[in-house]
Coordinates of C-alpha atoms in Angstrom, one line a residue:
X1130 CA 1.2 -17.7 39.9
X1131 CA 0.2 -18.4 43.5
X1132 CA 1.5 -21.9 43.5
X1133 CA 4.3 -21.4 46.3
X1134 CA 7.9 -23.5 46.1
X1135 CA 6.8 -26.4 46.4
X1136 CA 4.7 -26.3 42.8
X1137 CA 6.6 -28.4 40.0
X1138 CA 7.3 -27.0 36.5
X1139 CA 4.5 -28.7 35.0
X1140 CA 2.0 -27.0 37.2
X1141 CA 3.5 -23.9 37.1
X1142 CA 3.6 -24.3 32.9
X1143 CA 0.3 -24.9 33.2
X1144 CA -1.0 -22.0 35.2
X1145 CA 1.1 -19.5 33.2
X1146 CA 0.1 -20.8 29.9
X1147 CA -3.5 -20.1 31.4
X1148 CA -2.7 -17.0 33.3
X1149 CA -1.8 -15.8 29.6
X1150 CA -5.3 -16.9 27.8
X1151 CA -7.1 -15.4 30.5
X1152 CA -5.5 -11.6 30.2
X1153 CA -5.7 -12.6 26.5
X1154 CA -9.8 -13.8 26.4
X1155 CA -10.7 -11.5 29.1
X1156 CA -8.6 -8.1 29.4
X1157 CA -8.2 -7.1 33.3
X1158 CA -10.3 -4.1 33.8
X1159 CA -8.4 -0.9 34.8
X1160 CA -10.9 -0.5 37.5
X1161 CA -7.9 -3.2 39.1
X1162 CA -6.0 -0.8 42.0
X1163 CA -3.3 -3.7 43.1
X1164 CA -0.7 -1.2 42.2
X1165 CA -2.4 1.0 44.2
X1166 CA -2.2 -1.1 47.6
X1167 CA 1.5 -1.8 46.4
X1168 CA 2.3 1.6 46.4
X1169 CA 0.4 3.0 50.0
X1170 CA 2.2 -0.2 51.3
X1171 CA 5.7 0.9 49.8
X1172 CA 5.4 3.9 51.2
X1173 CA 4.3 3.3 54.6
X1174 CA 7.4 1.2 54.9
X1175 CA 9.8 3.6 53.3
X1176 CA 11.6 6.6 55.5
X1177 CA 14.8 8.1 55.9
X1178 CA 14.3 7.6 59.4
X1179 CA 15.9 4.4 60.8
X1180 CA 13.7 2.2 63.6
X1181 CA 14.8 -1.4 64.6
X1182 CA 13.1 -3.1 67.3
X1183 CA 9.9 -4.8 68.6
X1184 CA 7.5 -1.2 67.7
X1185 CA 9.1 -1.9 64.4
X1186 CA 7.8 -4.9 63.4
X1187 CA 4.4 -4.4 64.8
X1188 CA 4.3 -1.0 62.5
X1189 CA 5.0 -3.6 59.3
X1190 CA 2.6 -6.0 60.8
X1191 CA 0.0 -3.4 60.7
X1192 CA 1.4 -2.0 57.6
X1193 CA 0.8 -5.7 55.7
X1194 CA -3.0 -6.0 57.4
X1195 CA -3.5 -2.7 55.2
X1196 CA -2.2 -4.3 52.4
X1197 CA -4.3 -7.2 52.8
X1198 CA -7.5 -5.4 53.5
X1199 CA -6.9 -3.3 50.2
X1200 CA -6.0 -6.5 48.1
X1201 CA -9.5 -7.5 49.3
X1202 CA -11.5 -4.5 48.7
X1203 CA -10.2 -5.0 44.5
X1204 CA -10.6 -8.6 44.5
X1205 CA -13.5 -8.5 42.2
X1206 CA -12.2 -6.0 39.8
X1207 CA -8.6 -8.2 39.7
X1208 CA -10.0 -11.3 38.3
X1209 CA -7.5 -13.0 36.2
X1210 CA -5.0 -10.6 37.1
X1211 CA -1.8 -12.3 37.4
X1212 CA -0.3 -9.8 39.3
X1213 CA -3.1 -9.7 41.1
X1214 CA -2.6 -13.4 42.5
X1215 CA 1.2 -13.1 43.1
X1216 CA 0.5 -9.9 45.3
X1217 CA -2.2 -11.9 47.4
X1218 CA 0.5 -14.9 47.7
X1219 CA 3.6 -12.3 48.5
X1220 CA 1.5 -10.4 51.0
X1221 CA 0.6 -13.6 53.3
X1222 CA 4.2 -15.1 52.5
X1223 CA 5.5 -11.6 54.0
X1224 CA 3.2 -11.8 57.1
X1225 CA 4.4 -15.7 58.3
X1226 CA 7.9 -14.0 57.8
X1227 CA 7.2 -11.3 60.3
X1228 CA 4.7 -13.7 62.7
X1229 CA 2.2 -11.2 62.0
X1230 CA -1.8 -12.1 63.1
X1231 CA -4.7 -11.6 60.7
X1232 CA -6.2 -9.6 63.4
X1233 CA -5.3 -6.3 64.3
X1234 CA -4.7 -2.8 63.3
X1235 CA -5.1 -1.7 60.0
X1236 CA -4.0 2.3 60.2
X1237 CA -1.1 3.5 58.3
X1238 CA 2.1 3.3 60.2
X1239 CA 4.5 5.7 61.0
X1240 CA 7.5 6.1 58.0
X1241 CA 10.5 3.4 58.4
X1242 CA 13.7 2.0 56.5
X1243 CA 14.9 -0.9 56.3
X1244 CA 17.6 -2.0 59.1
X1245 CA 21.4 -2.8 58.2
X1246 CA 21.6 -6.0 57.5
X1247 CA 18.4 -6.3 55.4
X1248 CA 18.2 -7.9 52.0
X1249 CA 17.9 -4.8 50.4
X1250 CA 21.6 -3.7 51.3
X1251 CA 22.8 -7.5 50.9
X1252 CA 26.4 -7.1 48.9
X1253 CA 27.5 -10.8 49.8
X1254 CA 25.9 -13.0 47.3
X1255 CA 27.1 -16.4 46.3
X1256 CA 29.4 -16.9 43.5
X1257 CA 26.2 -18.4 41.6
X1258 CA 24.9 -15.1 41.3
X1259 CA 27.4 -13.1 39.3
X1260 CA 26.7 -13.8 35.8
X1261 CA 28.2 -15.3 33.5
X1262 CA 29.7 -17.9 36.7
X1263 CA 26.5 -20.1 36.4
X1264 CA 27.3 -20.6 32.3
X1265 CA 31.1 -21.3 33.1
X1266 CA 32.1 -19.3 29.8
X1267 CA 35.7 -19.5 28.5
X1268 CA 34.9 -16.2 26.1
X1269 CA 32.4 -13.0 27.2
X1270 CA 28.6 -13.5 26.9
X1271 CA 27.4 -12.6 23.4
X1272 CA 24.7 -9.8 24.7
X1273 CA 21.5 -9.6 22.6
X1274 CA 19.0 -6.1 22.3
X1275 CA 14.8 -6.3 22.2
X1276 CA 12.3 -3.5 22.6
X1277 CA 9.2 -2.2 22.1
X1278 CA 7.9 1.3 21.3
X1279 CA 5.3 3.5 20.2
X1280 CA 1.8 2.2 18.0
X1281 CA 3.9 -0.4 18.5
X1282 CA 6.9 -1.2 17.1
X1283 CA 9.2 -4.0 17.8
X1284 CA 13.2 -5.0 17.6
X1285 CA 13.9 -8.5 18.0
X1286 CA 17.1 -10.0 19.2
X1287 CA 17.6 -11.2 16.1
X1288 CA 17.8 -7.3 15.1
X1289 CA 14.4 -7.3 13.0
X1290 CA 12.5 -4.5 13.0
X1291 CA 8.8 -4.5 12.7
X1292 CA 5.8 -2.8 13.4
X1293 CA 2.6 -4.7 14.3
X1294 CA -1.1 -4.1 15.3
X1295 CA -1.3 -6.8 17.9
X1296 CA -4.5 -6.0 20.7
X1297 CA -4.5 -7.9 24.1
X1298 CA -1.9 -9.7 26.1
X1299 CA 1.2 -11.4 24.4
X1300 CA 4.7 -12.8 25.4
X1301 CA 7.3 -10.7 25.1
X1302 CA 10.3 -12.9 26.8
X1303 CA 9.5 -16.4 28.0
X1304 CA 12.2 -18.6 29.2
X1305 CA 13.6 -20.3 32.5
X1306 CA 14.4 -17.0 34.0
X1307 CA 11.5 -14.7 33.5
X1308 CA 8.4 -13.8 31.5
X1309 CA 7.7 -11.2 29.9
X1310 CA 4.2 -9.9 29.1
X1311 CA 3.0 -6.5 27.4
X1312 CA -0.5 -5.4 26.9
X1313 CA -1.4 -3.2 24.0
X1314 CA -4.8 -1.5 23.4
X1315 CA -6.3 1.3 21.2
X1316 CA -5.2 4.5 21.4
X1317 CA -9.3 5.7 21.1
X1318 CA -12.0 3.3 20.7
X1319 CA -12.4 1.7 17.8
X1320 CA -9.1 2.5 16.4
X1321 CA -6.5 0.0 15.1
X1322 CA -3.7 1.8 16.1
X1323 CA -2.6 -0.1 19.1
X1324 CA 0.1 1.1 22.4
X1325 CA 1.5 -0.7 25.3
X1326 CA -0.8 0.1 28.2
X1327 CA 0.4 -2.6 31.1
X1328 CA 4.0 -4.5 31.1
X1329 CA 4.4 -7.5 33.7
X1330 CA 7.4 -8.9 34.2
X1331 CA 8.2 -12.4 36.4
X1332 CA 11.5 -13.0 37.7
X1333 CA 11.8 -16.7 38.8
X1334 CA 13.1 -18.4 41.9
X1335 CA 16.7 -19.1 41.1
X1336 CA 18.7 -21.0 43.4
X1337 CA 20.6 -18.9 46.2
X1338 CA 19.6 -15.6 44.5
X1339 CA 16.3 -14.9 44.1
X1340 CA 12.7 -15.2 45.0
X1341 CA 9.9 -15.0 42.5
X1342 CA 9.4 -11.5 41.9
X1343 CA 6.9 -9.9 39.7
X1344 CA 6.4 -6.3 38.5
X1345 CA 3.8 -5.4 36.8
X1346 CA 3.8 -1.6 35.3
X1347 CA -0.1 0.0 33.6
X1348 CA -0.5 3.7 32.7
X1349 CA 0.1 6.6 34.6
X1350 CA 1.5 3.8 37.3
X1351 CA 5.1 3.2 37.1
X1352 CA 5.9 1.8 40.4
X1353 CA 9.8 2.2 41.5
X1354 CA 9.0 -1.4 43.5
X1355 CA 7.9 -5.2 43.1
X1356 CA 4.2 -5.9 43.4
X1357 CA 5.1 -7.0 47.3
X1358 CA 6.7 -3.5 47.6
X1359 CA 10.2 -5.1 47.9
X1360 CA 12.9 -3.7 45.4
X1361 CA 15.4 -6.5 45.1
X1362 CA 15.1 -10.4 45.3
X1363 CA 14.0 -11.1 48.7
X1364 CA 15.2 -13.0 51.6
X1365 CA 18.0 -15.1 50.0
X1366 CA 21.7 -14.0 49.8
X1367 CA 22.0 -13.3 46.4
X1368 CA 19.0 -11.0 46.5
X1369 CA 20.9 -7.6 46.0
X1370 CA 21.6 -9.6 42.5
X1371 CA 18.0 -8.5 41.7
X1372 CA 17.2 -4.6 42.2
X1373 CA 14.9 -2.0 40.6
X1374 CA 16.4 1.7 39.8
X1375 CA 14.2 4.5 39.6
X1376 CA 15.5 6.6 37.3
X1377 CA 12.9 9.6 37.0
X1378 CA 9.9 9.2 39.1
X1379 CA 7.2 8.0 37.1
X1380 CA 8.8 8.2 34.1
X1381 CA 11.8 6.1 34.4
X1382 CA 13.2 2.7 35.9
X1383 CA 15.9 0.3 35.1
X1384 CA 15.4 -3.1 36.4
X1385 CA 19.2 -5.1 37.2
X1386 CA 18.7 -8.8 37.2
X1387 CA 22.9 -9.4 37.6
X1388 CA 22.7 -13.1 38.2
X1389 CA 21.1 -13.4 34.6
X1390 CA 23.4 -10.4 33.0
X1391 CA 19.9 -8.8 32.1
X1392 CA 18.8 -5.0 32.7
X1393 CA 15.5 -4.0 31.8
X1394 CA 14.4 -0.5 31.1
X1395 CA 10.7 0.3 31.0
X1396 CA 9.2 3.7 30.6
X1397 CA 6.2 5.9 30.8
X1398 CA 5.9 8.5 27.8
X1399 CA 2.8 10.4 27.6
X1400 CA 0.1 7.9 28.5
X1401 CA 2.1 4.6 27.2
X1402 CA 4.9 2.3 28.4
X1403 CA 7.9 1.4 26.2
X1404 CA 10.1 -1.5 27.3
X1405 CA 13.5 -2.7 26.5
X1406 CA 16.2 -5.1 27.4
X1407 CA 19.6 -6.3 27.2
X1408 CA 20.2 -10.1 27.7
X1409 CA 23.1 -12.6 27.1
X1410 CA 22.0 -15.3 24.4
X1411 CA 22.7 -17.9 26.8
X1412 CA 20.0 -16.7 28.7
X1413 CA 17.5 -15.8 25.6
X1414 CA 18.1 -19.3 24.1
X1415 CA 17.4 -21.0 27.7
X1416 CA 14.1 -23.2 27.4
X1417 CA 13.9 -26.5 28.4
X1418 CA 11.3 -27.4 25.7
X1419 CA 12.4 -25.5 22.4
X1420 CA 9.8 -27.5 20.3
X1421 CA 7.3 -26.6 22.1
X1422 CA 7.6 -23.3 23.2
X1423 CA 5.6 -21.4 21.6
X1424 CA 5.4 -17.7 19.7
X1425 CA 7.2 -14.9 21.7
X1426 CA 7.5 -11.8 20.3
X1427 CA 11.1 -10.5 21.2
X1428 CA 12.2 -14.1 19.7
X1429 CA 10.5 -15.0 17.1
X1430 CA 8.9 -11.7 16.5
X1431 CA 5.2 -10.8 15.2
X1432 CA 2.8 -13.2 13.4
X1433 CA 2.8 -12.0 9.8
X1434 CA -1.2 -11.6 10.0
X1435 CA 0.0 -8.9 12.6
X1436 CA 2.8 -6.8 10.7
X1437 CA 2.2 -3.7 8.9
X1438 CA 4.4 -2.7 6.3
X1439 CA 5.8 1.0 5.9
X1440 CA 5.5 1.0 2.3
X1441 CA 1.7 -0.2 2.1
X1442 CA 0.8 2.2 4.8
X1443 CA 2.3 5.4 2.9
X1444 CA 0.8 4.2 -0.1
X1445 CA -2.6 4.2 1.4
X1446 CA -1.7 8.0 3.4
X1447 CA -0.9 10.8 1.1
X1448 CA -0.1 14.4 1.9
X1449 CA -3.6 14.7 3.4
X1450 CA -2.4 13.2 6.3
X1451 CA -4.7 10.0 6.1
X1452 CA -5.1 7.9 9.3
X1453 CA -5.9 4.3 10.0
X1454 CA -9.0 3.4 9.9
X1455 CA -11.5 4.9 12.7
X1456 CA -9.0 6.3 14.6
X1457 CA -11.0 9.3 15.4
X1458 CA -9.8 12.7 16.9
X1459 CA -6.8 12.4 19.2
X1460 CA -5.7 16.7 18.8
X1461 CA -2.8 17.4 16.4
X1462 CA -3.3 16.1 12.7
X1463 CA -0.1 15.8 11.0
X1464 CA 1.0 15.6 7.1
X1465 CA 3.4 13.6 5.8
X1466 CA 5.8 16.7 5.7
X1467 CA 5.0 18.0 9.1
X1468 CA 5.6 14.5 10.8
X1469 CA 9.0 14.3 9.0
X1470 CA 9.8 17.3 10.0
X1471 CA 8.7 16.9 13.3
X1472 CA 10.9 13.7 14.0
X1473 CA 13.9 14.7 12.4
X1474 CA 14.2 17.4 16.0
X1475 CA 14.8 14.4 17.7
X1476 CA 15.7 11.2 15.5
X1477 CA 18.4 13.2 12.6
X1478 CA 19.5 9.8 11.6
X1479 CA 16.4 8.6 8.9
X1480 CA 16.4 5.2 10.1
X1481 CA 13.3 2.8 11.3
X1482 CA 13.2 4.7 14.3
X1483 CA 12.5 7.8 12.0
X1484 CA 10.2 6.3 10.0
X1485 CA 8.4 4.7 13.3
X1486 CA 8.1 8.1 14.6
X1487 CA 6.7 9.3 11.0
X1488 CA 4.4 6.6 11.2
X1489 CA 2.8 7.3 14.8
X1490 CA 2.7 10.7 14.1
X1491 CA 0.1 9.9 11.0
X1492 CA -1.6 7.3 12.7
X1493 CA -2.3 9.0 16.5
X1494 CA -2.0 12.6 16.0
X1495 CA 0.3 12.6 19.5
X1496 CA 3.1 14.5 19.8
X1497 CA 4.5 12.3 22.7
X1498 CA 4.8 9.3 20.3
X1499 CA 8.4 11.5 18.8
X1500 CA 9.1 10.7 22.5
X1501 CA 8.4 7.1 22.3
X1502 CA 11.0 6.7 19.5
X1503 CA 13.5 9.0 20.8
X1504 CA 13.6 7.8 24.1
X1505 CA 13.4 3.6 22.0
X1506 CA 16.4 5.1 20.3
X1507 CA 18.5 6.0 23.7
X1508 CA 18.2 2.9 24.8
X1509 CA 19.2 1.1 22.0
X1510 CA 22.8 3.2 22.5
X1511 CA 22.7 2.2 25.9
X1512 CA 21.8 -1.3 25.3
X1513 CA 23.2 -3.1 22.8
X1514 CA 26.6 -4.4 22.3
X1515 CA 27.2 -3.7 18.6
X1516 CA 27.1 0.0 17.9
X1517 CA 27.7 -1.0 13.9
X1518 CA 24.1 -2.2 14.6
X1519 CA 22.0 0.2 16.5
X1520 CA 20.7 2.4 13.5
X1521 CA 18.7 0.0 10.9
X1522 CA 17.5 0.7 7.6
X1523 CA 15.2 -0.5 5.3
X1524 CA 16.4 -2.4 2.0
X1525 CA 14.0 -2.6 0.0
X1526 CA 13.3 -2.1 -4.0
X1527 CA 12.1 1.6 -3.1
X1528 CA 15.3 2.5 -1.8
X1529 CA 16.9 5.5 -3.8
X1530 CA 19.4 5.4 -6.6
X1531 CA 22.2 5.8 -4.1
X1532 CA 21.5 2.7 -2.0
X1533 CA 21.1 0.8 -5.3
X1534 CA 24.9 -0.1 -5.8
X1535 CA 25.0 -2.1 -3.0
X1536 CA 22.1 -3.9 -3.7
X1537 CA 23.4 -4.3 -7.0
X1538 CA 26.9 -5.7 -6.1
X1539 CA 25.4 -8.3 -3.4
X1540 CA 23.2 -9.6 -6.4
X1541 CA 26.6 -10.3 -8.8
X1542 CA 28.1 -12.0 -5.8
X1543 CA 25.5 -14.0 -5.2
X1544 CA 25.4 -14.7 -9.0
X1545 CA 29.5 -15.4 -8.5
X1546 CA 29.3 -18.0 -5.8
X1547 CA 26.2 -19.9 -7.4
X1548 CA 28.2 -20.0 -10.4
X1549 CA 31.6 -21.3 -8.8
X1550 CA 29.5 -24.0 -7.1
X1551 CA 27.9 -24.8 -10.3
X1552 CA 31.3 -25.4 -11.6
X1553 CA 32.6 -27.5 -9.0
X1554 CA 29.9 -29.8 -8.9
X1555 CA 30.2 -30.6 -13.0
X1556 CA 34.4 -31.1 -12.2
X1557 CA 33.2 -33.5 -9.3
X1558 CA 30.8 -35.5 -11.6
X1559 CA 33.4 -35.5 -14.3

């Protein structure tokens, strides 16, 4: 990703397509302390203490020299790790802003804000970056839900619900605005049940608005900050149009991409991420090549090779409280009736996200997967635009005799209509 503005969109096709086959061939190792560096360097700039002047930008001279000498000392462990190269590129993109010299000190400064006028407290941004101005609508944007929770489960913005045992890097989001791409592994090695343990998320140069941001989330790191350590779009006028949130430290940030009508929630519960968005269609169906572009989850959702269904899994997990296979010890082991009742403190409505929570229960043995599908739940309400739509249910052949009427009567109607049609077409040909 460390192409610069000058790359073209071929090139920089090309390196993200191989960015992705590289995280998905070779996983990153956690020994990978990027966020690390991002973080001392965030907070060695950060201060409610205000400072302006020459001293000042020495300190963030010295400050970036840290950050570059940290970058360096992970170098080997960061191999492949896009984040990774986007924080080598911001760092030296950030030091020709400030005229700063490779040479010099490399101590931790003295605590600083930024000065009024900064991006960071930017309110005048060009028309271009208030969504839906870019789009011209004559009607409201039609706003469209995704997320992804627990061992791990997945709602598309189509509104499908599924739940999956993908491994390794895949797309989330992928369009002319950002990428979006999760890593899941096992819970315990050799299991098959599968969480999200690192999120990265690329925000792309847009016009008078933005840089190219990236942030890039693994577990027990939540960063309140963009790789570079910035918090909103950068240097260009619209840059307050891009900001992170943080909600609950460590826990909890909401990501506000305004010039797209996007926010992004990500969050940390127990040892695993859960991720979730609200976007305008306009901006979901946005890709210059359609035909060729590819699987991405929140779109077109998971390969079938990669879904699990409910039904088979409760088939195969009786009262005994059966995990998947060589999942191994992971503390509490839950029966069916003990994982109902157990979700139903914090889900009451026995929907997917119910069931998901019933699921993990069996499958991991941890408690903080209730979390994972309360919290999913929460942000659904706060999320999506339809609130006929934010509890789903299965309809299936299983479902009870008082579901079955509905079923029933959408079968004669169907019946109905194929029979008017019928008709019409023999008085046409007569």
């Amino acid at each position: 990703m460390g192409m610069g503005r000058g790359a073209g969109p071929k090139a920089l096709g090309f390196f993200k397509i191989l960015a992705v086959l590289l995280c998905t061939v070779h996983p990153v190792s956690s020994s990978c302390r990027i966020l690390k560096c991002t973080a001392d360097y965030l907070q060695a700039t950060s201060n409610p203490h205000h400072h302006t002047g020459p001293e000042d930008t020495a300190e963030i001279c010295t400050a970036l020299r840290a950050y570059a000498h940290c970058s360096r000392r992970t170098a080997r462990t960061c191999r492949g790790d896009l984040a990774y190269h986007s924080t080598v590129h911001g760092i030296d993109d950030l030091m020709s802003h400030h005229n700063c010299s490779k040479d010099g000190p490399t101590s931790q400064p003295r605590l600083r804000t930024l000065p009024p006028g900064d991006s960071q407290e930017r309110s005048d941004s060009p028309e271009i970056c208030h969504f839906p101005s870019f789009h011209r609508h004559s009607a409201p944007p039609n706003y469209t839900h995704c997320g992804l929770f627990g061992d791990p489960h997945l709602r598309t913005f189509t509104d499908t619900f599924q739940t999956c045992k993908i491994q390794g890097a895949w797309p989330l989001i992928d369009n002319n605005y950002l990428n979006v791409q999760v890593t899941n592994t096992p819970v315990l090695p050799g299991s098959t049940a599968t969480a999200t343990s690192k999120l990265t998320i690329i925000f792309k140069n847009f016009q008078e608005c933005v840089d190219q941001k990236v942030y890039q989330a693994e577990m027990d790191e939540l960063p309140a900050a963009f790789i570079d350590g910035s918090k909103n779009g950068g240097d260009k006028s619209g840059a307050n149009s891009l900001k992170i949130i943080e909600k609950v430290a460590g826990q909890h940030i909401e990501i506000q991409a305004k010039y797209i009508g996007t926010t992004i929630v990500v969050r940390q519960v127990g040892r695993y991420l859960t991720f979730a968005v609200r976007m305008p269609e306009e901006v979901v169906n946005a890709v210059e090549d359609k035909e060729n572009q590819g699987l991405y989850l929140c779109l077109q959702g998971c390969p079938k090779s990669q879904q699990i269904d409910f039904r088979t899994f409760h088939s195969q997990a009786p009262e005994t409280g059966l995990r998947r296979q060589a999942i191994g010890s992971s503390g509490a082991s839950f029966t069916q009736q003990v994982a109902e009742a157990k979700c139903k403190e914090k889900l009451p409505v026995e929907d997917l996200y119910f069931q998901s929570c019933v699921f993990d229960l069996l499958t991991t043995g941890d408690v903080n997967f209730t979390l994972a599908a309360y919290y999913a739940m929460e942000d659904v309400k706060l999320l999506h635009s339809n609130k006929d739509k934010i509890h789903l249910y299965e309809r299936t052949k299983d479902l009870g005799p008082e579901n079955a009427a509905p079923q029933a009567g959408l079968g004669i109607a169907k019946f109905l209509v194929t029979l008017v049609c019928l008709i019409q077409c023999c008085a046409v040909l007569l």
